[in-house]
Coordinates of C-alpha atoms in Angstrom, one line a residue:
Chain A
X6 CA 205.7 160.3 142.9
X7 CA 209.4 160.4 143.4
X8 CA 210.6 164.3 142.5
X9 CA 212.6 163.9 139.5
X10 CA 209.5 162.0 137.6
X11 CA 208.7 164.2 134.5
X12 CA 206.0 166.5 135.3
X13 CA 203.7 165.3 131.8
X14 CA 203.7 161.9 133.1
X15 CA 202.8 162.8 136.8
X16 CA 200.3 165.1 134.9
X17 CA 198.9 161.9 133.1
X18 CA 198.4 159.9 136.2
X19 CA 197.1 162.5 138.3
X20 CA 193.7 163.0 134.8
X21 CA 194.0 159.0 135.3
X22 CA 193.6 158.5 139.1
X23 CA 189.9 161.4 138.4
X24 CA 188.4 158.5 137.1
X25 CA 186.3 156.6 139.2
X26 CA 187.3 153.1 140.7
X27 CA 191.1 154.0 139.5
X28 CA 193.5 154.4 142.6
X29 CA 197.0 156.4 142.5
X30 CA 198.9 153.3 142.0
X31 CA 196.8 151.7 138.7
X32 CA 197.0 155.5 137.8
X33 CA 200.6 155.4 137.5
X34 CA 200.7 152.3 136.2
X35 CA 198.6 153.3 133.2
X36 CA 200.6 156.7 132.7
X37 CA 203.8 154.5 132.1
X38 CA 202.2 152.7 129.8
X39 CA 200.6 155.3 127.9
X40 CA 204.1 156.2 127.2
X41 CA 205.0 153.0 126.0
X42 CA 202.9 153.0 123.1
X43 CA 202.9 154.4 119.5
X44 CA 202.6 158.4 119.3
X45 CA 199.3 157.5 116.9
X46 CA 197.4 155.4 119.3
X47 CA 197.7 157.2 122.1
X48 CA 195.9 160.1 119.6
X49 CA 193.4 157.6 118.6
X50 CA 192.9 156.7 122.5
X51 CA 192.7 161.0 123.5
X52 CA 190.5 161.6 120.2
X53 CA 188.0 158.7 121.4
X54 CA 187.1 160.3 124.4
X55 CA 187.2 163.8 123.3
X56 CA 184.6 162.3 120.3
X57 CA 182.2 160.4 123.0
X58 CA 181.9 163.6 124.4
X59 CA 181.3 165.8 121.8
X60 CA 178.9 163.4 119.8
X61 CA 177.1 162.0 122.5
X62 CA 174.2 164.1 123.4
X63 CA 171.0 162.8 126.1
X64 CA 167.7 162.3 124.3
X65 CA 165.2 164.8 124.6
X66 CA 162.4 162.2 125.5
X67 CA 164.0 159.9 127.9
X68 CA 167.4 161.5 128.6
X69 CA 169.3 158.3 127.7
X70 CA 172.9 158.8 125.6
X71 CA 172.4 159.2 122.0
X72 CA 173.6 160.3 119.1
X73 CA 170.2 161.6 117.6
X74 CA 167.9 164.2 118.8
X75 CA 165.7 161.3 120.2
X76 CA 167.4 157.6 121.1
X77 CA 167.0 154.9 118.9
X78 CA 164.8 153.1 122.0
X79 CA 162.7 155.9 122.2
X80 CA 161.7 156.6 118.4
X81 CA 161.7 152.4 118.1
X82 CA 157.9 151.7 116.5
X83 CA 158.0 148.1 118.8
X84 CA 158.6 149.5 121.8
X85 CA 155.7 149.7 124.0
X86 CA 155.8 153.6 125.1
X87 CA 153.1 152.8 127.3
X88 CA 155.5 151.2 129.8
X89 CA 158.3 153.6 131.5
X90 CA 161.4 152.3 133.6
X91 CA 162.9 155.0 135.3
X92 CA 166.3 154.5 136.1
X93 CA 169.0 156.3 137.9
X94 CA 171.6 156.7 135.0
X95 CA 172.4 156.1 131.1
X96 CA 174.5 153.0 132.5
X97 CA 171.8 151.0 133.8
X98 CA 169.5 151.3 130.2
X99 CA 173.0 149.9 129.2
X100 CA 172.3 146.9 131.8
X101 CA 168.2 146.5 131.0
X102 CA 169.3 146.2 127.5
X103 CA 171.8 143.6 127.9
X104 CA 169.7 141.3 129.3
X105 CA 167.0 142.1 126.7
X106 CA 164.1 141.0 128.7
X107 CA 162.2 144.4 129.0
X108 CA 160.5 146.1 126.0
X109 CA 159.3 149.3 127.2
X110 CA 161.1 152.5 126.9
X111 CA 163.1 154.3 129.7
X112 CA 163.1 157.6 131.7
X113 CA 166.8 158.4 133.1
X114 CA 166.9 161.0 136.5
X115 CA 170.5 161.5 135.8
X116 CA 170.3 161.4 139.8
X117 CA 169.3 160.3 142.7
X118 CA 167.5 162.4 145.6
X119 CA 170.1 162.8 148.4
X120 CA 169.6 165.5 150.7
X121 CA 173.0 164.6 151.9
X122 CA 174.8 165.9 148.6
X123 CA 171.7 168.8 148.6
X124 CA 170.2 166.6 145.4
X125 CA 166.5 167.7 145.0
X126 CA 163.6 166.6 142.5
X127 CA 164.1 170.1 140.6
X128 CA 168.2 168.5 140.2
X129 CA 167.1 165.2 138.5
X130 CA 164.6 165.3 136.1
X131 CA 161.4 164.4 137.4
X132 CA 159.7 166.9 135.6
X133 CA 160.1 165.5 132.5
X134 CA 158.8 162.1 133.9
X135 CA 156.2 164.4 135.0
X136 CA 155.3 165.7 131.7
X137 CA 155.5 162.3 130.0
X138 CA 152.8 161.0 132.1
X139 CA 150.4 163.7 129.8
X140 CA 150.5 160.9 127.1
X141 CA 149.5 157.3 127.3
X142 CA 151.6 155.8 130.1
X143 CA 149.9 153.0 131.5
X144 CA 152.4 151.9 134.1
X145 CA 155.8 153.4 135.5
X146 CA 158.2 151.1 136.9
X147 CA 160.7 152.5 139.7
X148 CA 163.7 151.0 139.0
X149 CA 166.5 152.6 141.0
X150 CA 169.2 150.6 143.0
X151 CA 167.7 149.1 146.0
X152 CA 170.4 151.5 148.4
X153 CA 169.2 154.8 150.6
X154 CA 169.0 157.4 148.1
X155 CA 167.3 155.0 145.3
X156 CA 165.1 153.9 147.5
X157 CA 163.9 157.2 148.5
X158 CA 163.9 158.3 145.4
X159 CA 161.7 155.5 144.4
X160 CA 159.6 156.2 147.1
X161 CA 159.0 160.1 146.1
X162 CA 158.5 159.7 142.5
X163 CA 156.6 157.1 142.5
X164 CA 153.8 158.7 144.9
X165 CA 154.0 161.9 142.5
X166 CA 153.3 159.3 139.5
X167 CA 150.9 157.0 141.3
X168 CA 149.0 160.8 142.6
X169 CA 148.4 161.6 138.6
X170 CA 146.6 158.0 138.6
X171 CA 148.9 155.9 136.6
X172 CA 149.9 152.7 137.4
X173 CA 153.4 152.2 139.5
X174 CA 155.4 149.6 140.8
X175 CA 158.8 149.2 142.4
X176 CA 161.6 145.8 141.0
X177 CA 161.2 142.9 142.9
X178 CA 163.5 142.2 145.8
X179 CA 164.6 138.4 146.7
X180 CA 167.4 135.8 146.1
X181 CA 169.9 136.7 142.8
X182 CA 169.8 134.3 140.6
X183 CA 172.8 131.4 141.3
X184 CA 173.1 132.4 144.8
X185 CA 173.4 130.1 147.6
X186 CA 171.0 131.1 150.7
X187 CA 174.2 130.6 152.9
X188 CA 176.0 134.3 151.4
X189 CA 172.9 135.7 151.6
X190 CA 172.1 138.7 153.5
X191 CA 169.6 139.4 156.2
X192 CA 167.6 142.0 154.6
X193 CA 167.7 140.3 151.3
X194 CA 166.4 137.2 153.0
X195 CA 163.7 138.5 155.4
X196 CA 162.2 140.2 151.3
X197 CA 162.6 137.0 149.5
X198 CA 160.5 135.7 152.4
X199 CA 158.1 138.3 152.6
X200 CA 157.7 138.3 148.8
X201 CA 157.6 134.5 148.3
X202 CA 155.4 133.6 145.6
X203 CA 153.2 130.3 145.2
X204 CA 154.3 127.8 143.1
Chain B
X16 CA 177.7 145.9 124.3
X17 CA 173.6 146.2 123.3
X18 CA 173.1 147.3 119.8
X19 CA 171.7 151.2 120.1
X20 CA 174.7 152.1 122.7
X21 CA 175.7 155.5 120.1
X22 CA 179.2 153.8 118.5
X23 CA 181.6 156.8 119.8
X24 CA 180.7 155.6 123.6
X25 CA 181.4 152.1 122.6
X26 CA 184.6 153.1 121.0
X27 CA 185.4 155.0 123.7
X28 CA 184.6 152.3 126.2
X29 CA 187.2 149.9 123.6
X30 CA 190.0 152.4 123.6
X31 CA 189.9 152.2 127.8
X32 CA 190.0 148.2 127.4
X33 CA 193.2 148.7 125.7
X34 CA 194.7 149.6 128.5
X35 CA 196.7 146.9 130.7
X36 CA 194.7 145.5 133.5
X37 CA 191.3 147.4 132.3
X38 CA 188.5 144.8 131.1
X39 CA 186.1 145.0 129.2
X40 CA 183.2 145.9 132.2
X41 CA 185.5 148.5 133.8
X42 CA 186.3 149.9 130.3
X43 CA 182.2 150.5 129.8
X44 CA 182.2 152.1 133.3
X45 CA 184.7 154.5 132.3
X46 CA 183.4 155.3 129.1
X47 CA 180.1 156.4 130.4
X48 CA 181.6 158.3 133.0
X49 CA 183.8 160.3 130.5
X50 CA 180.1 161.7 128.8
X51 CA 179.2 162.8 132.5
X52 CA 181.9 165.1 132.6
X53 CA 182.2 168.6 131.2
X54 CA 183.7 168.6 128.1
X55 CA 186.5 170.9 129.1
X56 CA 187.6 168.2 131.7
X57 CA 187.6 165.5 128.4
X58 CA 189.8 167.7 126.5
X59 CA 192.1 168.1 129.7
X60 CA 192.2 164.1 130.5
X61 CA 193.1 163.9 126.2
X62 CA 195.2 166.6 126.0
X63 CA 197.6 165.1 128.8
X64 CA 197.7 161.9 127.5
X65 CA 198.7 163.5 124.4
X66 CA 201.5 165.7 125.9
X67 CA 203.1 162.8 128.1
X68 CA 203.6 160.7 125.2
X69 CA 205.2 163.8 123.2
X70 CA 207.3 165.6 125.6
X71 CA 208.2 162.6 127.5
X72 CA 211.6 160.8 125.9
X73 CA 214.2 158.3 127.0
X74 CA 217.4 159.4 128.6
X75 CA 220.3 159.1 126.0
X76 CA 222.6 157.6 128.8
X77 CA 220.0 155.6 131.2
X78 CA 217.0 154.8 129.1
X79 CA 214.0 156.5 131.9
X80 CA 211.6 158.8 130.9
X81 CA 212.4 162.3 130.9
X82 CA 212.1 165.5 129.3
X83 CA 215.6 166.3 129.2
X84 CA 218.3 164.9 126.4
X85 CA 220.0 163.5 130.1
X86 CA 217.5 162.3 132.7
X87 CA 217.7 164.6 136.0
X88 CA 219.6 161.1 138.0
X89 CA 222.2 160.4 135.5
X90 CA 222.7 164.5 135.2
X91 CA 223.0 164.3 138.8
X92 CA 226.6 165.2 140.5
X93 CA 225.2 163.5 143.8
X94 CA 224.8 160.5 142.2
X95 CA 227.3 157.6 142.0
X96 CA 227.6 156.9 138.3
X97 CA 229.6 153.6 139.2
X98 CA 227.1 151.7 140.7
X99 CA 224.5 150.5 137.7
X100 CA 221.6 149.4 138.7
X101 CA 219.8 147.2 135.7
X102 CA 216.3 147.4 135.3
X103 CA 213.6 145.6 132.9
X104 CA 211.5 149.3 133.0
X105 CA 210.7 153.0 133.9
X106 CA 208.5 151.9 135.9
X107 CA 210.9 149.9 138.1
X108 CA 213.0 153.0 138.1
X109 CA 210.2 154.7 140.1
X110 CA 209.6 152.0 142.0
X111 CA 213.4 152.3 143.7
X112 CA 213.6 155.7 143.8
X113 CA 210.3 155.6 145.7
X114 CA 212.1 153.5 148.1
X115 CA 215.0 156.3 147.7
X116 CA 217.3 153.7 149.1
X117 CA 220.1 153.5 145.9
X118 CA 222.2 156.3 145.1
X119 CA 223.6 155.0 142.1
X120 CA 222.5 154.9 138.4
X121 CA 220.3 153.0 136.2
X122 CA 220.0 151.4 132.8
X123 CA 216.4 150.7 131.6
X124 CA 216.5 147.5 129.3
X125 CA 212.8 148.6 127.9
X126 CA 212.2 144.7 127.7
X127 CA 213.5 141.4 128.9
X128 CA 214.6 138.6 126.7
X129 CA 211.6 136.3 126.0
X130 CA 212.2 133.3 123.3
X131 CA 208.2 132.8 123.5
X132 CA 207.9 136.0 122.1
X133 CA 210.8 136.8 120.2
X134 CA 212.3 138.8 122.0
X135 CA 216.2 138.8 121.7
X136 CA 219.6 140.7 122.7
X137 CA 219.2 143.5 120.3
X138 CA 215.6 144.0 121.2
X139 CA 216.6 145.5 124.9
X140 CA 218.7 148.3 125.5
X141 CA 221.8 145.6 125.9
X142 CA 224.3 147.0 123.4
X143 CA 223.6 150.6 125.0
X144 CA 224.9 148.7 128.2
X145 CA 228.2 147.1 127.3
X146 CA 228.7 150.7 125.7
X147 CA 228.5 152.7 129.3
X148 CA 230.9 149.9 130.8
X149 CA 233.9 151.2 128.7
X150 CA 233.6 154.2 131.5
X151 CA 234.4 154.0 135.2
X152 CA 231.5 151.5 136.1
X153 CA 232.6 148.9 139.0
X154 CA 229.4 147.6 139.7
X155 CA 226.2 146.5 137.8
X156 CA 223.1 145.5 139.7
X157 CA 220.8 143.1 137.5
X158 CA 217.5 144.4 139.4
X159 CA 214.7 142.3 136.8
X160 CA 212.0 140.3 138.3
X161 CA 212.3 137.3 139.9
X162 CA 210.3 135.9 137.1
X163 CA 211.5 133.1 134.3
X164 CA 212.3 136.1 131.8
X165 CA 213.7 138.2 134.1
X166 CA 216.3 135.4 135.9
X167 CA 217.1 134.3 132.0
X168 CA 217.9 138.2 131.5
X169 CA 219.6 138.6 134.7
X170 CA 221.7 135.8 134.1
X171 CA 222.5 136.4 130.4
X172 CA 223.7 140.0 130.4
X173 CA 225.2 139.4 134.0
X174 CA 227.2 136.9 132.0
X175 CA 228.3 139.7 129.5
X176 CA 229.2 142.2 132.0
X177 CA 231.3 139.9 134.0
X178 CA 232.9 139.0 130.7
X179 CA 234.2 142.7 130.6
X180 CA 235.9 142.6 134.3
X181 CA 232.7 144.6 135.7
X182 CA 231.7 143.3 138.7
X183 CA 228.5 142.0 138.7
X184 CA 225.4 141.6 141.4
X185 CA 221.9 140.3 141.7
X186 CA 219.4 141.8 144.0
X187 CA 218.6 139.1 147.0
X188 CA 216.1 136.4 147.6
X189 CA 214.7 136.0 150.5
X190 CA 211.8 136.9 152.9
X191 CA 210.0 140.2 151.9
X192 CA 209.5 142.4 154.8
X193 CA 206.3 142.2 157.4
X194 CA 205.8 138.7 156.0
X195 CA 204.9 135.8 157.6
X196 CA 206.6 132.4 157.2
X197 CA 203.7 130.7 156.7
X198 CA 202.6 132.8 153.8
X199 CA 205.9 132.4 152.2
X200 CA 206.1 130.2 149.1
X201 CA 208.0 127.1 149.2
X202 CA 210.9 128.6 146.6
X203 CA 210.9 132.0 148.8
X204 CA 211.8 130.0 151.7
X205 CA 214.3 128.1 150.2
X206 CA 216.2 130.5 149.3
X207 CA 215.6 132.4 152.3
X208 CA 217.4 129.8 153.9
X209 CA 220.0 129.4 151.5
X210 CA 221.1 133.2 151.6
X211 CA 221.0 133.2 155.3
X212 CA 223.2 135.6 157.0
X213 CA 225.4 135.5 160.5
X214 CA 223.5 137.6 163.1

């Protein structure tokens, strides 16, 4: 930023452009406006995130975000506990549960395994998938993102589940929903081949 | 966003689509990053949000944000405090002296004059303007966007400033650099044309 720019506002783009998908320029952008707005609200908008912080805690059962001890999912009498969908992150419960169509309960790794970032099973917690698995689980669904290090990931939990003899099974790859076969990719194609179904 | 998400992440998540250009999806992004962090970092991105908006003020003279009474340019010996150059924001400010290719002054209108919103002559900094002219200005710049608010503003307190003897400029139209003809719009090239110059 040019030199005579006043060093809190530089400050304010610099905590702006840490966030992820934010770039140095929309980080500016959004420091000059932060300074364009009421002393109050930009309290209201620090105090927010200093509050999500400090209130929001990871449940002790399936390591979701929550406010309680254990998640509202979790402690939820028509949910079928006998069905667990591990997922890579809080975020993507967030997604399951937008679309509504799953009733189970969840198990969030808070990680993926990537010997490239030196990410092990003792560094996402597998163990306390492990330990679930003691109750009445009857199936575990792998449900990490379809890249490298879900895959993997997929790949070594779900042997360590499937080893304790309960039942495990991986998402379903094939065509999104809406998409045209034309902006499809290869491997995406070749699976929805490979996995057709009878109709 | 689905009904257990624990209500300080989803205020957290509003507060970010508050901010200009940030929707809704991003803002949930965002806000679930912000509870992977460690909580000193949250207290550090709040905290400097906080101090920007309270340390940084306008310039008494210019309008810009600064931390000074008198904004480092306008304090500036160096600096040719004839030559105003007239711009809708701080932001704009930055934006030339990124460039670094003016040596005069500014005067920040915070604003533009917008009849669809209500915006009038003693909503932006105009009076603060015609108040600096009684000095040794010779030349004001009108430097808004080429955008319907910003020519009606141009023209409007270009109008007053001539009125006063001041000489009065607008920045050019015409072909921005690296561009190719037939990417420019039909109004760019007309006036491209019109403003040609002798080589």
């Amino acid at each position: 930023m040019p030199e005579y720019t006043p060093a809190p506002l530089v400050k304010a783009a610099e905590q702006f452009a840490r966030l992820p998908g934010i770039g140095m320029k929309t980080a500016q952008r959004l420091a000059y406006h932060i300074l364009t707005l009421p002393a109050e609200t930009v309290e209201e908008f620090s105090a927010a995130m200093v509050a999500a912080r400090e209130k929001v805690r990871c449940c002790g059962v399936c390591g979701n975000f929550t406010e309680e001890s254990v998640c509202p999912i979790c402690s939820d009498p028509k949910r079928d506990a006998g069905v667990v969908c591990v997922v890579e992150s809080p975020r993507d419960v967030f997604v399951f549960e937008r679309g509504g169509g799953f009733d189970g309960v969840y198990h969030v790794l808070h990680g993926l395994l990537s010997p490239m970032e030196g990410t092990g099973p003792g560094d996402i917690r597998v163990r306390e998938l492990m330990e679930r698995l003691s109750g009445d689980v009857k199936e575990v669904i792998m449900a990490t993102n379809p890249t490298v290090e879900g895959e993997a990931t997929a790949s070594y939990v779900g042997r360590l589940v499937k080893a304790v003899g309960v039942k495990t099974t991986r998402l379903a790859y094939g065509l999104p929903a809406g998409a045209t076969l034309e902006f499809a990719d290869d491997v995406t194609l070749a699976r929805a081949l490979e996995n057709r179904n009878e109709i």
